[in-house]
Short mmCIF file of C-alpha atoms in Angstrom, two decimals:
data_model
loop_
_atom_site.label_atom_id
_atom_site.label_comp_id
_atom_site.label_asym_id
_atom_site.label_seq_id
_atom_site.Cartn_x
_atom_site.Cartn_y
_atom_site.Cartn_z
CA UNK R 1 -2.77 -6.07 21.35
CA UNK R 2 -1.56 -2.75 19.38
CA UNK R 3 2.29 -2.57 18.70
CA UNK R 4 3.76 -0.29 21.75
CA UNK R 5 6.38 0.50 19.24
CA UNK R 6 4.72 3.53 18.00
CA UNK R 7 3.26 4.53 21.62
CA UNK R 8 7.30 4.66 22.29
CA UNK R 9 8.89 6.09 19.13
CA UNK R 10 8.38 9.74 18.45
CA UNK R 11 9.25 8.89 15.33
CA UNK R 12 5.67 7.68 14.87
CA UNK R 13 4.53 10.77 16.42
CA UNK R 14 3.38 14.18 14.82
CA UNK R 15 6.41 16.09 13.83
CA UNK R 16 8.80 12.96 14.72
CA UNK R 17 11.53 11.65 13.24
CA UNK R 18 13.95 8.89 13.43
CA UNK R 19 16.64 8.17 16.13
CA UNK R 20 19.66 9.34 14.21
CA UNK R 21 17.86 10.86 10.91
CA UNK R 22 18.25 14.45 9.61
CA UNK R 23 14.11 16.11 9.30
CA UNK R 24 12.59 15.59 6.61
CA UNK R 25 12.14 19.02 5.29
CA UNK R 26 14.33 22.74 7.13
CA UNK R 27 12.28 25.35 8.73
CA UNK R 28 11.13 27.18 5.43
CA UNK R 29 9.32 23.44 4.10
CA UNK R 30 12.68 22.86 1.31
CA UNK R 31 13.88 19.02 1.71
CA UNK R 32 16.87 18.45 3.17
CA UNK R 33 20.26 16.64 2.25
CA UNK R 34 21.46 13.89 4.93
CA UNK R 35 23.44 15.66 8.03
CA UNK R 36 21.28 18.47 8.05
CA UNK R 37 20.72 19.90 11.18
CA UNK R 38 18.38 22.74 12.02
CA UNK R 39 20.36 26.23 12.51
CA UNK R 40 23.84 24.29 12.16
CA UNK R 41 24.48 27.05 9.65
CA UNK R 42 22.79 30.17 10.47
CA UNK R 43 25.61 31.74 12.85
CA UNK R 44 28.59 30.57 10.16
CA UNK R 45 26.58 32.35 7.57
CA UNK R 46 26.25 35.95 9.59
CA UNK R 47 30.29 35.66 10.66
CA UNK R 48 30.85 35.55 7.13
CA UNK R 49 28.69 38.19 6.37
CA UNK R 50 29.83 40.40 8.47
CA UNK R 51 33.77 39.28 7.52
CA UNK R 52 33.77 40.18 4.16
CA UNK R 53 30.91 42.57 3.76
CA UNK R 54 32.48 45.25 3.81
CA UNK R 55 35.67 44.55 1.66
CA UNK R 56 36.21 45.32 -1.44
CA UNK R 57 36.26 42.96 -4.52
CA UNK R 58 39.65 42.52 -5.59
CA UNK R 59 38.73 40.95 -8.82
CA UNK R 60 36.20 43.59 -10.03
CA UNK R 61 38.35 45.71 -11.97
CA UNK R 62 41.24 42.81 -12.47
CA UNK R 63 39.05 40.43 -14.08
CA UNK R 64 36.07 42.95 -15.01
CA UNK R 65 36.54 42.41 -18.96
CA UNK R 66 37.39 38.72 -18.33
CA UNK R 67 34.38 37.75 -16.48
CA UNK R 68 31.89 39.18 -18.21
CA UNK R 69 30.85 36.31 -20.32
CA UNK R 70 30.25 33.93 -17.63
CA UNK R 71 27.12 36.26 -16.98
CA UNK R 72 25.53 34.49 -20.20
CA UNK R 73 23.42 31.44 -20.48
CA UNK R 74 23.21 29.67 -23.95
CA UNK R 75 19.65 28.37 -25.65
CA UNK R 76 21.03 24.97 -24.76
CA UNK R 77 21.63 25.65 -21.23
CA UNK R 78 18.54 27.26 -20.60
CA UNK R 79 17.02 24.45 -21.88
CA UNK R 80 18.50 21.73 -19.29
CA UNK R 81 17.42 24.32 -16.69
CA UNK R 82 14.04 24.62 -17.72
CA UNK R 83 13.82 20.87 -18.12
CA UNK R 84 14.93 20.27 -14.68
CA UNK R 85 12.41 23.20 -13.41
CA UNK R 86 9.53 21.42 -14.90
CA UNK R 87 10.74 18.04 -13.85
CA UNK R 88 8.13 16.71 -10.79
CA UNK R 89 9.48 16.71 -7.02
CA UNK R 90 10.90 13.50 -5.69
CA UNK R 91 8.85 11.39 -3.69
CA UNK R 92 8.83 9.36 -0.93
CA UNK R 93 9.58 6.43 -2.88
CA UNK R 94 12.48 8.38 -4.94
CA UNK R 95 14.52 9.22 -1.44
CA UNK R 96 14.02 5.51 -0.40
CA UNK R 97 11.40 7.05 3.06
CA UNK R 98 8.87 5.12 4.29
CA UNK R 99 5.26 5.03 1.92
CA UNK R 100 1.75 3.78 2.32
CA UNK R 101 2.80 1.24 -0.76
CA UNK R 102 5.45 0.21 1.77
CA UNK R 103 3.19 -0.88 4.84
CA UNK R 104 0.65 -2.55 2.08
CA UNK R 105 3.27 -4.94 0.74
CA UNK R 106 4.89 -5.40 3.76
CA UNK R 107 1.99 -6.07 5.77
CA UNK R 108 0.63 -8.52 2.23
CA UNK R 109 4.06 -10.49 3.55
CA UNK R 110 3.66 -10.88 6.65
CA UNK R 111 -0.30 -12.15 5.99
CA UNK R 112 1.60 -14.60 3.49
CA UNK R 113 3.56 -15.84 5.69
CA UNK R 114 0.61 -16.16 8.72
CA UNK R 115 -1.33 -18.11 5.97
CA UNK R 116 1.50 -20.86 4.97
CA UNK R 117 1.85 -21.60 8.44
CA UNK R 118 -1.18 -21.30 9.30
CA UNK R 119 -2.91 -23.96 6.24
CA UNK R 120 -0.25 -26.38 7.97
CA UNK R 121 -0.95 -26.01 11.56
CA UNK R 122 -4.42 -26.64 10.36
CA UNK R 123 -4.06 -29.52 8.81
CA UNK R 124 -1.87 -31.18 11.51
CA UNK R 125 -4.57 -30.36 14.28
CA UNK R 126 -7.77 -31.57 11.81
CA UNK R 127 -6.22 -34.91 11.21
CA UNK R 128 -7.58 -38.26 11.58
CA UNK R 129 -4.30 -39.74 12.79
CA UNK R 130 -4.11 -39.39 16.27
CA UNK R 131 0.38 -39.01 16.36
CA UNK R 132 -0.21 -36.36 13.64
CA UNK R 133 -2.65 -34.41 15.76
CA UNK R 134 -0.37 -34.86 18.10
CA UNK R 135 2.05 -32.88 16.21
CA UNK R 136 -1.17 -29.86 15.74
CA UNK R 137 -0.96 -29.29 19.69
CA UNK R 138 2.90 -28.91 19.70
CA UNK R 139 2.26 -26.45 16.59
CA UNK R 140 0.06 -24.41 18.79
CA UNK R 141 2.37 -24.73 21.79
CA UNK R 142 5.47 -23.65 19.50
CA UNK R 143 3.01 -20.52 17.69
CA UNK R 144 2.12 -19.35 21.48
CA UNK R 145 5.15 -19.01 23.22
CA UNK R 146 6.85 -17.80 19.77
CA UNK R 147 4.64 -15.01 19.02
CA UNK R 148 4.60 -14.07 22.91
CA UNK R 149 8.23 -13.54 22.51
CA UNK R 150 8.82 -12.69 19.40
CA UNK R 151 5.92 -9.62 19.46
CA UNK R 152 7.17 -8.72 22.85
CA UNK R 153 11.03 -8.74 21.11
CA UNK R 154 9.74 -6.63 18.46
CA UNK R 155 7.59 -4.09 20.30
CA UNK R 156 10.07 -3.21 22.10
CA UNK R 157 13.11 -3.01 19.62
CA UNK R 158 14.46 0.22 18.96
CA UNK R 159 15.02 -0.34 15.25
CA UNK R 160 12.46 -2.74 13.56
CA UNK R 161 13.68 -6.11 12.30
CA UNK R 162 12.37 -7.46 8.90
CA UNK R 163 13.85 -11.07 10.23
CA UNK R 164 12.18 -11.11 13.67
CA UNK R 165 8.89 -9.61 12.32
CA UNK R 166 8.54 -12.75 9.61
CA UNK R 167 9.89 -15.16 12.48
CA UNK R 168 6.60 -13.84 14.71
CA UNK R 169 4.34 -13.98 11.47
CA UNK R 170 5.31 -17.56 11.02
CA UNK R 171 4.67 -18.58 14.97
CA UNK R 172 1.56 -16.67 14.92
CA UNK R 173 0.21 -18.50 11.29
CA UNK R 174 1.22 -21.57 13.73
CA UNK R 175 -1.15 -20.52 16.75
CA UNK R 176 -4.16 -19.04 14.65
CA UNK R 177 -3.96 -21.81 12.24
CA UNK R 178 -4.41 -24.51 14.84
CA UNK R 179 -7.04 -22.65 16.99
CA UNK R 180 -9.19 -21.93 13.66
CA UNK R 181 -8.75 -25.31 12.83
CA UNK R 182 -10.38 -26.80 15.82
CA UNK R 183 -13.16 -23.89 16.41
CA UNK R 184 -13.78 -24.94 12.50
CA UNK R 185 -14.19 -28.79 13.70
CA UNK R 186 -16.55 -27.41 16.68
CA UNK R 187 -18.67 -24.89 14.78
CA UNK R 188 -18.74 -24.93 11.12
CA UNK R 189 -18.19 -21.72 9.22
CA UNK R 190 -17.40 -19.69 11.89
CA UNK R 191 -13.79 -18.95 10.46
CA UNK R 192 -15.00 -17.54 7.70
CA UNK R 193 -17.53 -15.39 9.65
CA UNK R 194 -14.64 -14.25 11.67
CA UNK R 195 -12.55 -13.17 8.80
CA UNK R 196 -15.59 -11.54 6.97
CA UNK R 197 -16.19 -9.54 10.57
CA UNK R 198 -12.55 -8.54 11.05
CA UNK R 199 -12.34 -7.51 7.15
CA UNK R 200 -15.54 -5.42 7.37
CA UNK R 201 -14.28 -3.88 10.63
CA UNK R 202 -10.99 -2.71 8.77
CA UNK R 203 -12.99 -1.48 6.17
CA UNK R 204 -15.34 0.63 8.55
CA UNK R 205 -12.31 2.06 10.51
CA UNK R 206 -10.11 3.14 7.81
CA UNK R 207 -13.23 4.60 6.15
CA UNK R 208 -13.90 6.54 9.30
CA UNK R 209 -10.32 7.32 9.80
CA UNK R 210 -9.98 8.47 6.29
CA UNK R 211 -12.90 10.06 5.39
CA UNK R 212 -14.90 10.76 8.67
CA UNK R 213 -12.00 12.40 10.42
CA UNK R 214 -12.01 9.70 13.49
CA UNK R 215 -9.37 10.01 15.84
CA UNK R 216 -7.93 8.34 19.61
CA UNK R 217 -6.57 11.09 21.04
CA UNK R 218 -6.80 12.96 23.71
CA UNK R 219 -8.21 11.97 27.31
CA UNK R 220 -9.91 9.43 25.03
CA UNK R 221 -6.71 7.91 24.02
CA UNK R 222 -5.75 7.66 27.28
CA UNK R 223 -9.49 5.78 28.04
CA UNK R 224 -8.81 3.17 25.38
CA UNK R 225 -5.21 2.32 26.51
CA UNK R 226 -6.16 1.96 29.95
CA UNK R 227 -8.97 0.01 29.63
CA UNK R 228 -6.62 -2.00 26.66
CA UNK R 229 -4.13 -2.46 29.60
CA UNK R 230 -6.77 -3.32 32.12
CA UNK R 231 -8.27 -6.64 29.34
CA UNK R 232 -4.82 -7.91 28.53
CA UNK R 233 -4.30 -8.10 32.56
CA UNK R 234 -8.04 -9.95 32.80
CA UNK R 235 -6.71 -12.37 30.03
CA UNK R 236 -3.35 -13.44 31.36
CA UNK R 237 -4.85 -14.30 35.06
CA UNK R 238 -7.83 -15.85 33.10
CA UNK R 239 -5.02 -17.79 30.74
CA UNK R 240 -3.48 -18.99 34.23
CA UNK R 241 -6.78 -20.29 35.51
CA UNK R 242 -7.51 -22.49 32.06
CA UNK R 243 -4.12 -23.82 32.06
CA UNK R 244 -3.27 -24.98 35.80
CA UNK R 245 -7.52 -26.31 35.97
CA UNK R 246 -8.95 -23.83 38.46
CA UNK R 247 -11.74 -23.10 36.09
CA UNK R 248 -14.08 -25.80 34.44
CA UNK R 249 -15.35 -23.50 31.84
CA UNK R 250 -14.24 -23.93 28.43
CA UNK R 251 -13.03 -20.08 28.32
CA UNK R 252 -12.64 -19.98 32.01
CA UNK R 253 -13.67 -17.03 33.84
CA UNK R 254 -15.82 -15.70 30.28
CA UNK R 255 -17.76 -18.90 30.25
CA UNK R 256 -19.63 -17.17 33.92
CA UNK R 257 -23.34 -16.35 33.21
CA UNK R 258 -24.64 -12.99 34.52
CA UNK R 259 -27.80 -13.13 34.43
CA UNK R 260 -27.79 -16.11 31.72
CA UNK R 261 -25.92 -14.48 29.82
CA UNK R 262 -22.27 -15.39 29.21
CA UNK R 263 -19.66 -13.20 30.47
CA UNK R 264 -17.31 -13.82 27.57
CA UNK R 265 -20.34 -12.10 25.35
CA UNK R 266 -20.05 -8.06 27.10
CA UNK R 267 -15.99 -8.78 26.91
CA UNK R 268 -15.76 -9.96 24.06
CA UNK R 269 -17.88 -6.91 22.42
CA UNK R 270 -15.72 -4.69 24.56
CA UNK R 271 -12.72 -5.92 23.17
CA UNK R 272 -13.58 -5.92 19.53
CA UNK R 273 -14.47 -1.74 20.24
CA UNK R 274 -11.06 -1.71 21.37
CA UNK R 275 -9.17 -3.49 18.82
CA UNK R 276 -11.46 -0.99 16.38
CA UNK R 277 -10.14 2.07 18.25
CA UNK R 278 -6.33 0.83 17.90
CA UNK R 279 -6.90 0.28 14.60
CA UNK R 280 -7.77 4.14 14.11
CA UNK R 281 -4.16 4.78 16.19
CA UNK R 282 -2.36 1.81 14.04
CA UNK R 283 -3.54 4.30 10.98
CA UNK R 284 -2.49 7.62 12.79
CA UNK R 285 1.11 6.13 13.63
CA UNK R 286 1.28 5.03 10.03
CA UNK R 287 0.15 8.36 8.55
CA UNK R 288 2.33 10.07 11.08
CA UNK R 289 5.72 7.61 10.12
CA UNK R 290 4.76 8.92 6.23
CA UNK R 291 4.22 12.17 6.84
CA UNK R 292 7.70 12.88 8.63
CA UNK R 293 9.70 11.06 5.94
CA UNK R 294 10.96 7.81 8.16
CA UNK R 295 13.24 5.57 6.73
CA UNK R 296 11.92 2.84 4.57
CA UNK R 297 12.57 0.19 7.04
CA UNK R 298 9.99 1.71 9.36
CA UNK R 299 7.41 0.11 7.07
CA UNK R 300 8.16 -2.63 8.83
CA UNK R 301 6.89 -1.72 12.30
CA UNK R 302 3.94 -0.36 10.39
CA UNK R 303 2.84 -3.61 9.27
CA UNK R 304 3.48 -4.69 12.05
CA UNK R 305 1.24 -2.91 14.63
CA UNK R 306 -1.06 -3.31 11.77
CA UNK R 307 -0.98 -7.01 11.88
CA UNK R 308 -1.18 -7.63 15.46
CA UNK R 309 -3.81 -5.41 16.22
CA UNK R 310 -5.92 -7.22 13.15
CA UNK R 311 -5.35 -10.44 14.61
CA UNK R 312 -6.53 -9.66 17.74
CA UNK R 313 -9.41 -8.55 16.56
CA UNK R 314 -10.06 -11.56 14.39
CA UNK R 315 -9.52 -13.86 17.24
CA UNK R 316 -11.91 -11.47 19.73
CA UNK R 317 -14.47 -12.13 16.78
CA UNK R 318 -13.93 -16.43 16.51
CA UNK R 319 -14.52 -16.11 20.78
CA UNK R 320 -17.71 -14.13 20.68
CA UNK R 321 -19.23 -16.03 17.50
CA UNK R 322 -19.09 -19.17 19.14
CA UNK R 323 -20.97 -18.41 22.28
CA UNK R 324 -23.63 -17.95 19.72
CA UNK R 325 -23.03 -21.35 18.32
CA UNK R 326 -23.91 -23.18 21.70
#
């Protein structure tokens, strides 16, 4: 599922910012300086004006002849000025915020990460040796409960954890290698079917998102979360059924025909069009978490949402592609 981190921060919402962060820019568009705080100044400012607005300068005719001079800039310093006028604005990058560059590395790491643990989990659950598969199924128990908990734990942390985000990337290389592993055994090639699906998916919603101007928002939104809410409910009862035997299918309650037809085949499509749509609201959180100048370490939950919601898609694709393989 998509990261509810960004469904509860505002500061992944249009015009958010971060719990505890000055804005990103004042009223008038100029950046700010940390502490700022909208109108903190604007009363001070008149009370002075109208303190000393009237007075007269005592220094005027004093100091007249004295301060004259200070009224002229040398060649040099002009120079330095217009050298610093000319210089380009800082960037995200520059004031240490939160960039697109940011959420691509960081999500690179966390993929690294999936993959070492993954290649071993695979291996362990594709052996020969009976004791060393042995040791696969406890990888996959150990990368189920771990990235249940640990993407729970960070979907609902108020400040995202670099730590606990690799910790779930390593569980979940754990479960995904082991399950890819056997559906390999079962039905050659379909792993890298499932990738190439999931990969061209990406590619199709971030070029929509980008360049088509597709957007979940809206009553739509709403649509897609329910019906999002109303799956993962369908998956944890049919999860129960597998595990204590009440169903002899081999994906339980999705492995009923309607009609001859499999009912894991209409799910499963349904639930690759939602993983596409939360894709298009991973990118909107993302854009959104750029655009109002978030702290660096907010890449973090970026990648985040971003990785979860690709791995659920890749896993919704190895599902459906096998019930084409029997």
């Amino acid at each position: 599922m998509s990261n509810p981190f960004f469904s509860r921060s505002t500061a992944f919402k249009a015009g958010g910012q971060a719990p505890g962060t000055a804005p990103a820019q004042t009223p008038n568009g100029y950046p700010t300086m940390p502490g700022y705080q909208a109108g903190q100044y604007g009363q001070q400012a008149a009370g002075y004006g109208q303190q000393y607005g009237q007075g007269a300068n005592p220094y005027s005719n004093q100091y007249g002849q004295q301060t004259a001079g200070y009224g002229q800039v040398s060649p040099e310093q002009m120079a330095g000025l217009e050298a610093q006028y000319q210089a380009p604005s800082a960037t995200n990058a520059d004031m240490r915020r939160m960039t697109y560059d940011d959420v691509i590395i960081r999500t690179a790491g966390m993929f690294a990460v999936i993959l070492a643990t993954g290649a071993l989990s695979w291996t362990l659950v594709t052996s020969t040796d009976a004791a060393t598969r042995g040791l696969g199924v406890m990888a996959m128990l150990a990368g189920v409960i771990g990235s249940l908990v640990l993407g729970l734990v960070n979907s609902f942390k108020r400040e995202p954890s670099p730590a606990l985000i690799l910790a779930y990337a390593a569980f979940e290389g754990l479960l995904l290698g082991s399950i890819s592993g056997v559906m390999e055994t079962l039905y050659e090639g379909i792993v890298v079917q499932a990738v190439l699906a999931t990969l061209a998916t990406f590619g199709a919603m971030l070029a929509a998102y980008s360049y088509g101007g597709f957007r979940v928002q809206g009553r739509f939104r709403r649509v897609v979360v329910v019906a999002t809410f109303g799956y993962m409910i369908f998956s944890l009862i049919n999860f129960f059924l597998m595990v204590t035997g009440l169903t002899t299918g081999a994906w339980g309650l999705r492995s009923l025909t309607i009609m001859g037809i499999p009912l894991g085949i209409p799910l499963g499509i349904l639930a690759v069009i939602l993983a596409s749509f939360f894709l298009a609201i991973d990118f909107e959180s993302i854009e959104n978490g750029v655009r109002n100048g978030l702290p660096q370490r907010y890449a973090w939950a970026g990648a985040f949402g971003l990785v979860v919601t690709l791995v659920w898609l890749y896993v919704e694709f190895l599902r459906l592609l096998s019930y084409f393989r029997d």
